[in-house]
Amino acid sequence: MVEELVATGVALASAGAVYAAAAARVIKQYERGVVLRLGRLTAPVRGPGFTMIIPFVDRMRRVNMQIVTMPVPAQEGITHDNVTVRVDAVVYFKVVDAADAVVQVEDYRFAVSQVAQTSLRSIIGKSDLDDLLSNREKLNQGLEVMIDSPALGWGVQIDRVEIKDVSLPETMKRSMARQAEAARDRRARVINADAELQASKKLAEAAQQMSDQPAALQLRLLQTVVAVAAEKNSTLVLPFPVELLRFLERSGLQAQAQTEAYERTRPASGDGNGDAGDRGDDGTEDVGRAELRRDDRGGAGPEDVRREEVALDAAEGLPGVELPAVEVPGAETPGLTAPEDDGTPRSGTTK
């Protein structure tokens, strides 16, 4: 009898142990347990820790409540400005309602992945290339809203969506590189022009100061010479004042203008002989120069006599000119009156 009781107790204990082992469940801290009793959802959702279910009657599914990182496969699409791009992204989401994640959707991970891919393609078609490259924050927010709208009914909350990479065709990359280079070149030119403008203003102020004190320019020249001489070279370059060149140029222009004015105002010869017009307005001066040349030579040859005759002929045609008496040995000067012979011998007198 006692043996039967002991055997029965052992059997019951064994059955209880087996039942406890089959009914006992341990739920981790980051999990929640959803129990389906005979296929029907039972409330509430089991929290973390030790819990019991009815074996062979209840089925419990554990739902991870941690944030899940899901990469979105690269999607190829055409942007709003007709540029073919390839974009991939990453989605961060978590389950906020374990019962809905089990009951409302078969596989919430796969569902979120498909919604993310379709939303990414949609956002590519609605955006321009510049927005994909420079305004990603706004696109991330729009993509998050598009994925989060259907996911709320599944007990899933989209925590964050990030666009990882935007792949462009090689031709588009080269075009963008040329555009960026041109923009940088333009900015560099603008900066250089601005620097030149500021430098010109400072130079104008310095020139104004130097114009008040002429010695300052000489001191600046000496400073430049000292700076050049400090280098180890054998050539010293001295700057040539530009004002001197301008002065010489103006002097040359003035001389040319005076010459042209003199040529225009020079009177023409009255008797057709061009010698008087070429020599000037006063024939007396030409005769005087002829006499001086004759006196210097100590005598006049045939050629000298001929030149003096031509000069005298030219002088006779000028009104108001008195011809001096000139005696040429061996020749008679036309237009001159010989002095009376008083018997006194004169040197160089033609009789």
Short mmCIF file of C-alpha atoms in Angstrom, two decimals:
data_model
loop_
_atom_site.label_atom_id
_atom_site.label_comp_id
_atom_site.label_asym_id
_atom_site.label_seq_id
_atom_site.Cartn_x
_atom_site.Cartn_y
_atom_site.Cartn_z
CA MET A 1 0.00 0.00 0.00
CA VAL A 2 2.73 2.34 0.96
CA GLU A 3 4.64 1.41 -2.11
CA GLU A 4 1.63 2.23 -4.27
CA LEU A 5 1.27 5.61 -2.62
CA VAL A 6 4.95 6.34 -3.13
CA ALA A 7 4.74 5.33 -6.75
CA THR A 8 1.67 7.47 -7.27
CA GLY A 9 3.37 10.44 -5.61
CA VAL A 10 6.42 10.00 -7.76
CA ALA A 11 4.26 9.81 -10.86
CA LEU A 12 2.36 12.92 -9.91
CA ALA A 13 5.57 14.76 -9.16
CA SER A 14 7.00 13.69 -12.44
CA ALA A 15 3.85 14.82 -14.25
CA GLY A 16 3.96 18.12 -12.41
CA ALA A 17 7.57 18.61 -13.32
CA VAL A 18 6.87 17.82 -16.93
CA TYR A 19 3.89 20.21 -16.92
CA ALA A 20 5.90 22.97 -15.28
CA ALA A 21 8.69 22.48 -17.74
CA ALA A 22 6.25 22.67 -20.64
CA ALA A 23 4.37 25.68 -19.25
CA ALA A 24 7.25 27.76 -17.94
CA ARG A 25 8.55 30.59 -20.16
CA VAL A 26 11.23 33.22 -19.60
CA ILE A 27 10.91 36.51 -21.45
CA LYS A 28 13.95 38.74 -21.75
CA GLN A 29 13.99 42.40 -20.90
CA TYR A 30 13.93 43.63 -24.51
CA GLU A 31 11.16 41.20 -25.51
CA ARG A 32 7.41 40.96 -25.09
CA GLY A 33 5.32 37.77 -25.19
CA VAL A 34 2.10 37.53 -27.19
CA VAL A 35 0.04 34.50 -26.16
CA LEU A 36 -2.48 32.89 -28.51
CA ARG A 37 -4.77 30.48 -26.71
CA LEU A 38 -6.38 28.10 -29.12
CA GLY A 39 -5.56 30.63 -31.85
CA ARG A 40 -7.09 33.58 -30.05
CA LEU A 41 -5.16 36.54 -28.68
CA THR A 42 -5.16 36.72 -24.93
CA ALA A 43 -4.53 39.89 -23.02
CA PRO A 44 -2.42 41.26 -21.61
CA VAL A 45 0.91 40.95 -23.41
CA ARG A 46 3.38 39.13 -21.21
CA GLY A 47 6.17 41.30 -19.89
CA PRO A 48 9.81 40.40 -19.22
CA GLY A 49 10.51 37.72 -16.61
CA PHE A 50 9.08 34.31 -15.77
CA THR A 51 5.62 33.43 -17.03
CA MET A 52 3.46 30.33 -17.45
CA ILE A 53 1.28 29.18 -20.31
CA ILE A 54 -0.95 26.18 -20.77
CA PRO A 55 0.98 23.54 -22.62
CA PHE A 56 -0.49 22.30 -25.86
CA VAL A 57 -3.16 25.03 -25.60
CA ASP A 58 -1.29 28.31 -25.57
CA ARG A 59 1.31 29.43 -28.05
CA MET A 60 3.52 32.38 -27.22
CA ARG A 61 5.46 34.47 -29.71
CA ARG A 62 8.30 36.66 -28.56
CA VAL A 63 8.57 40.09 -30.17
CA ASN A 64 11.84 42.01 -30.07
CA MET A 65 11.31 45.60 -28.94
CA GLN A 66 14.80 46.83 -29.80
CA ILE A 67 15.54 49.28 -32.59
CA VAL A 68 16.18 47.39 -35.81
CA THR A 69 18.63 48.62 -38.44
CA MET A 70 17.50 47.61 -41.89
CA PRO A 71 19.44 48.52 -45.05
CA VAL A 72 17.31 49.40 -48.05
CA PRO A 73 18.62 47.91 -51.29
CA ALA A 74 19.84 50.42 -53.86
CA GLN A 75 17.02 51.70 -56.04
CA GLU A 76 17.59 53.06 -59.54
CA GLY A 77 15.30 55.81 -60.71
CA ILE A 78 14.96 59.01 -62.71
CA THR A 79 14.84 62.29 -60.87
CA HIS A 80 12.45 65.13 -61.56
CA ASP A 81 15.04 66.79 -63.81
CA ASN A 82 15.54 63.57 -65.85
CA VAL A 83 18.80 62.33 -64.37
CA THR A 84 19.30 58.63 -63.78
CA VAL A 85 20.55 57.93 -60.26
CA ARG A 86 21.01 54.97 -57.98
CA VAL A 87 20.16 55.59 -54.32
CA ASP A 88 20.36 53.36 -51.28
CA ALA A 89 19.25 54.10 -47.72
CA VAL A 90 18.96 52.68 -44.22
CA VAL A 91 15.88 52.52 -41.97
CA TYR A 92 15.83 52.50 -38.17
CA PHE A 93 12.56 51.29 -36.64
CA LYS A 94 11.20 49.54 -33.56
CA VAL A 95 8.04 47.73 -32.45
CA VAL A 96 5.86 49.73 -30.10
CA ASP A 97 2.86 47.38 -30.02
CA ALA A 98 3.77 43.68 -29.91
CA ALA A 99 0.17 42.47 -30.38
CA ASP A 100 -0.34 44.49 -33.59
CA ALA A 101 3.08 43.40 -34.89
CA VAL A 102 1.95 39.76 -34.53
CA VAL A 103 -1.71 40.04 -35.49
CA GLN A 104 -1.86 42.87 -38.06
CA VAL A 105 0.99 41.83 -40.33
CA GLU A 106 2.52 38.49 -41.21
CA ASP A 107 6.15 39.65 -41.19
CA TYR A 108 6.62 43.22 -40.13
CA ARG A 109 10.30 43.27 -41.10
CA PHE A 110 9.61 42.29 -44.69
CA ALA A 111 6.70 44.72 -44.83
CA VAL A 112 8.82 47.62 -43.64
CA SER A 113 11.52 46.72 -46.14
CA GLN A 114 9.11 46.74 -49.07
CA VAL A 115 7.52 50.02 -48.02
CA ALA A 116 10.96 51.59 -47.67
CA GLN A 117 11.96 50.55 -51.20
CA THR A 118 8.78 51.87 -52.81
CA SER A 119 8.95 55.10 -50.81
CA LEU A 120 12.58 55.58 -51.84
CA ARG A 121 11.70 55.23 -55.52
CA SER A 122 8.84 57.65 -55.10
CA ILE A 123 11.01 60.25 -53.39
CA ILE A 124 13.62 59.93 -56.16
CA GLY A 125 11.04 60.70 -58.84
CA LYS A 126 9.75 63.75 -56.97
CA SER A 127 13.13 65.31 -56.21
CA ASP A 128 15.76 67.07 -58.27
CA LEU A 129 19.37 66.00 -58.43
CA ASP A 130 20.52 69.03 -56.46
CA ASP A 131 18.11 68.11 -53.65
CA LEU A 132 19.45 64.56 -53.53
CA LEU A 133 22.99 65.83 -53.24
CA SER A 134 22.66 68.88 -51.00
CA ASN A 135 19.24 68.80 -49.29
CA ARG A 136 19.21 65.27 -47.93
CA GLU A 137 17.84 66.25 -44.53
CA LYS A 138 14.55 67.32 -46.04
CA LEU A 139 14.38 64.19 -48.17
CA ASN A 140 15.07 62.02 -45.13
CA GLN A 141 12.17 63.59 -43.29
CA GLY A 142 9.85 63.10 -46.24
CA LEU A 143 10.95 59.50 -46.63
CA GLU A 144 10.40 58.87 -42.93
CA VAL A 145 6.85 60.20 -43.13
CA MET A 146 6.09 58.06 -46.19
CA ILE A 147 7.28 54.86 -44.48
CA ASP A 148 5.83 55.66 -41.07
CA SER A 149 2.26 56.19 -42.32
CA PRO A 150 1.45 52.49 -43.08
CA ALA A 151 3.81 51.17 -40.39
CA LEU A 152 1.79 52.69 -37.56
CA GLY A 153 -1.00 50.18 -38.15
CA TRP A 154 1.48 47.35 -37.78
CA GLY A 155 2.64 48.43 -34.34
CA VAL A 156 5.94 49.63 -35.81
CA GLN A 157 7.41 53.10 -35.37
CA ILE A 158 9.99 54.45 -37.84
CA ASP A 159 12.69 56.04 -35.78
CA ARG A 160 14.89 57.37 -38.55
CA VAL A 161 15.61 57.11 -42.29
CA GLU A 162 18.91 58.06 -43.87
CA ILE A 163 19.93 58.19 -47.53
CA LYS A 164 23.35 56.56 -47.65
CA ASP A 165 24.70 57.05 -51.15
CA VAL A 166 23.70 58.57 -54.47
CA SER A 167 25.44 57.00 -57.46
CA LEU A 168 25.65 59.08 -60.64
CA PRO A 169 26.72 58.19 -64.18
CA GLU A 170 30.29 59.01 -65.11
CA THR A 171 29.23 61.60 -67.67
CA MET A 172 27.19 63.40 -65.06
CA LYS A 173 30.11 63.33 -62.63
CA ARG A 174 32.40 64.94 -65.22
CA SER A 175 29.80 67.60 -66.01
CA MET A 176 29.35 68.42 -62.35
CA ALA A 177 33.11 68.57 -61.88
CA ARG A 178 33.43 71.08 -64.74
CA GLN A 179 30.58 73.13 -63.31
CA ALA A 180 32.17 73.19 -59.86
CA GLU A 181 35.53 74.14 -61.35
CA ALA A 182 33.95 77.00 -63.28
CA ALA A 183 32.20 78.22 -60.14
CA ARG A 184 35.45 78.15 -58.17
CA ASP A 185 37.24 79.96 -60.98
CA ARG A 186 34.54 82.63 -60.99
CA ARG A 187 34.84 83.12 -57.25
CA ALA A 188 38.62 83.35 -57.54
CA ARG A 189 38.32 86.01 -60.24
CA VAL A 190 35.88 88.01 -58.16
CA ILE A 191 38.18 87.82 -55.14
CA ASN A 192 41.18 88.90 -57.22
CA ALA A 193 39.22 91.79 -58.71
CA ASP A 194 38.12 92.88 -55.26
CA ALA A 195 41.70 92.73 -54.04
CA GLU A 196 42.86 94.79 -57.02
CA LEU A 197 40.17 97.37 -56.30
CA GLN A 198 41.21 97.70 -52.68
CA ALA A 199 44.88 97.84 -53.65
CA SER A 200 44.18 100.54 -56.25
CA LYS A 201 42.39 102.65 -53.65
CA LYS A 202 45.34 102.36 -51.28
CA LEU A 203 47.79 103.15 -54.09
CA ALA A 204 45.74 106.21 -55.02
CA GLU A 205 45.91 107.43 -51.44
CA ALA A 206 49.66 106.79 -51.36
CA ALA A 207 50.11 108.65 -54.65
CA GLN A 208 48.16 111.59 -53.24
CA GLN A 209 50.40 111.67 -50.21
CA MET A 210 53.55 111.46 -52.34
CA SER A 211 52.33 114.25 -54.63
CA ASP A 212 52.20 116.57 -51.63
CA GLN A 213 55.80 115.69 -50.73
CA PRO A 214 57.92 115.06 -53.87
CA ALA A 215 60.81 113.82 -51.73
CA ALA A 216 58.67 110.89 -50.63
CA LEU A 217 58.80 109.40 -54.12
CA GLN A 218 62.57 109.55 -54.11
CA LEU A 219 62.67 107.88 -50.70
CA ARG A 220 60.35 105.16 -51.94
CA LEU A 221 62.66 104.63 -54.91
CA LEU A 222 65.62 104.29 -52.60
CA GLN A 223 63.72 101.78 -50.48
CA THR A 224 62.99 99.74 -53.58
CA VAL A 225 66.67 99.82 -54.55
CA VAL A 226 67.66 98.66 -51.06
CA ALA A 227 65.13 95.82 -51.21
CA VAL A 228 66.41 94.68 -54.60
CA ALA A 229 70.05 95.00 -53.57
CA ALA A 230 69.46 92.79 -50.54
CA GLU A 231 69.04 89.78 -52.81
CA LYS A 232 72.06 87.85 -54.04
CA ASN A 233 72.08 89.05 -57.63
CA SER A 234 74.37 90.94 -59.96
CA THR A 235 71.71 92.96 -61.77
CA LEU A 236 70.08 96.05 -60.32
CA VAL A 237 66.94 97.29 -62.04
CA LEU A 238 66.06 100.94 -61.50
CA PRO A 239 62.54 102.05 -62.32
CA PHE A 240 62.22 104.75 -64.95
CA PRO A 241 59.65 107.44 -64.14
CA VAL A 242 56.67 107.25 -66.43
CA GLU A 243 56.10 110.98 -66.01
CA LEU A 244 59.41 111.67 -67.76
CA LEU A 245 58.32 109.63 -70.77
CA ARG A 246 55.05 111.51 -70.87
CA PHE A 247 56.94 114.84 -70.66
CA LEU A 248 59.19 113.84 -73.58
CA GLU A 249 56.19 112.71 -75.56
CA ARG A 250 54.37 115.99 -74.96
CA SER A 251 57.51 117.96 -75.88
CA GLY A 252 57.82 116.08 -79.16
CA LEU A 253 54.17 116.67 -79.98
CA GLN A 254 54.48 120.38 -79.22
CA ALA A 255 57.58 120.71 -81.44
CA GLN A 256 55.83 118.90 -84.27
CA ALA A 257 52.78 121.16 -83.89
CA GLN A 258 54.97 124.30 -83.99
CA THR A 259 56.73 123.05 -87.11
CA GLU A 260 53.46 122.34 -88.88
CA ALA A 261 52.10 125.78 -87.85
CA TYR A 262 55.24 127.45 -89.17
CA GLU A 263 54.97 125.61 -92.49
CA ARG A 264 51.35 126.68 -92.87
CA THR A 265 51.99 130.37 -92.02
CA ARG A 266 55.22 130.77 -94.10
CA PRO A 267 54.73 133.32 -96.97
CA ALA A 268 55.26 132.17 -100.54
CA SER A 269 57.87 133.70 -102.92
CA GLY A 270 56.59 136.57 -105.11
CA ASP A 271 58.86 136.16 -108.19
CA GLY A 272 58.65 132.38 -108.51
CA ASN A 273 62.10 131.83 -107.03
CA GLY A 274 61.83 129.34 -104.21
CA ASP A 275 65.06 130.26 -102.46
CA ALA A 276 63.65 133.28 -100.68
CA GLY A 277 60.63 131.37 -99.41
CA ASP A 278 62.80 128.59 -98.08
CA ARG A 279 65.17 130.93 -96.28
CA GLY A 280 62.55 132.94 -94.40
CA ASP A 281 60.77 136.28 -94.44
CA ASP A 282 63.83 138.56 -94.09
CA GLY A 283 66.30 138.54 -97.00
CA THR A 284 68.66 140.93 -95.26
CA GLU A 285 69.58 138.28 -92.77
CA ASP A 286 70.50 135.89 -95.59
CA VAL A 287 72.72 138.55 -97.20
CA GLY A 288 74.42 139.19 -93.88
CA ARG A 289 75.10 135.48 -93.45
CA ALA A 290 76.58 135.40 -96.97
CA GLU A 291 78.92 138.29 -96.09
CA LEU A 292 80.03 136.56 -92.91
CA ARG A 293 80.81 133.36 -94.79
CA ARG A 294 82.75 135.36 -97.36
CA ASP A 295 84.77 137.23 -94.73
CA ASP A 296 85.58 133.99 -92.93
CA ARG A 297 86.91 132.37 -96.07
CA GLY A 298 89.06 135.39 -96.92
CA GLY A 299 87.80 135.55 -100.47
CA ALA A 300 84.98 134.46 -102.70
CA GLY A 301 85.16 131.98 -105.46
CA PRO A 302 82.79 131.65 -108.39
CA GLU A 303 80.43 129.44 -106.47
CA ASP A 304 80.30 131.87 -103.54
CA VAL A 305 79.65 134.76 -105.89
CA ARG A 306 76.84 132.85 -107.51
CA ARG A 307 75.19 132.05 -104.18
CA GLU A 308 75.45 135.68 -103.09
CA GLU A 309 73.92 136.84 -106.35
CA VAL A 310 71.03 134.48 -105.88
CA ALA A 311 70.53 135.72 -102.31
CA LEU A 312 70.58 139.34 -103.43
CA ASP A 313 68.14 138.66 -106.23
CA ALA A 314 65.80 137.05 -103.74
CA ALA A 315 66.15 139.96 -101.33
CA GLU A 316 65.29 142.53 -104.02
CA GLY A 317 61.85 141.01 -104.35
CA LEU A 318 60.99 141.64 -100.68
CA PRO A 319 59.42 145.03 -99.96
CA GLY A 320 60.98 147.31 -97.35
CA VAL A 321 64.41 145.63 -97.44
CA GLU A 322 67.47 147.84 -97.93
CA LEU A 323 70.45 146.04 -99.41
CA PRO A 324 73.87 146.89 -98.01
CA ALA A 325 76.76 147.65 -100.28
CA VAL A 326 78.77 144.48 -100.78
CA GLU A 327 81.97 144.41 -102.76
CA VAL A 328 83.04 141.11 -104.26
CA PRO A 329 86.45 140.92 -105.85
CA GLY A 330 86.34 139.98 -109.49
CA ALA A 331 82.57 140.30 -109.74
CA GLU A 332 79.97 143.00 -109.97
CA THR A 333 77.01 142.71 -107.70
CA PRO A 334 73.78 143.47 -109.50
CA GLY A 335 71.54 145.99 -107.85
CA LEU A 336 74.41 147.79 -106.02
CA THR A 337 75.79 151.31 -106.77
CA ALA A 338 79.57 151.52 -106.92
CA PRO A 339 81.18 154.33 -104.89
CA GLU A 340 82.85 157.22 -106.67
CA ASP A 341 86.54 156.84 -107.44
CA ASP A 342 88.50 159.49 -105.61
CA GLY A 343 91.87 158.07 -106.53
CA THR A 344 92.39 156.36 -103.23
CA PRO A 345 93.26 152.69 -103.67
CA ARG A 346 90.91 150.22 -101.88
CA SER A 347 91.60 146.59 -101.35
CA GLY A 348 89.18 144.19 -102.95
CA THR A 349 87.40 146.96 -105.00
CA THR A 350 86.33 146.12 -108.53
CA LYS A 351 86.78 148.87 -110.99
#
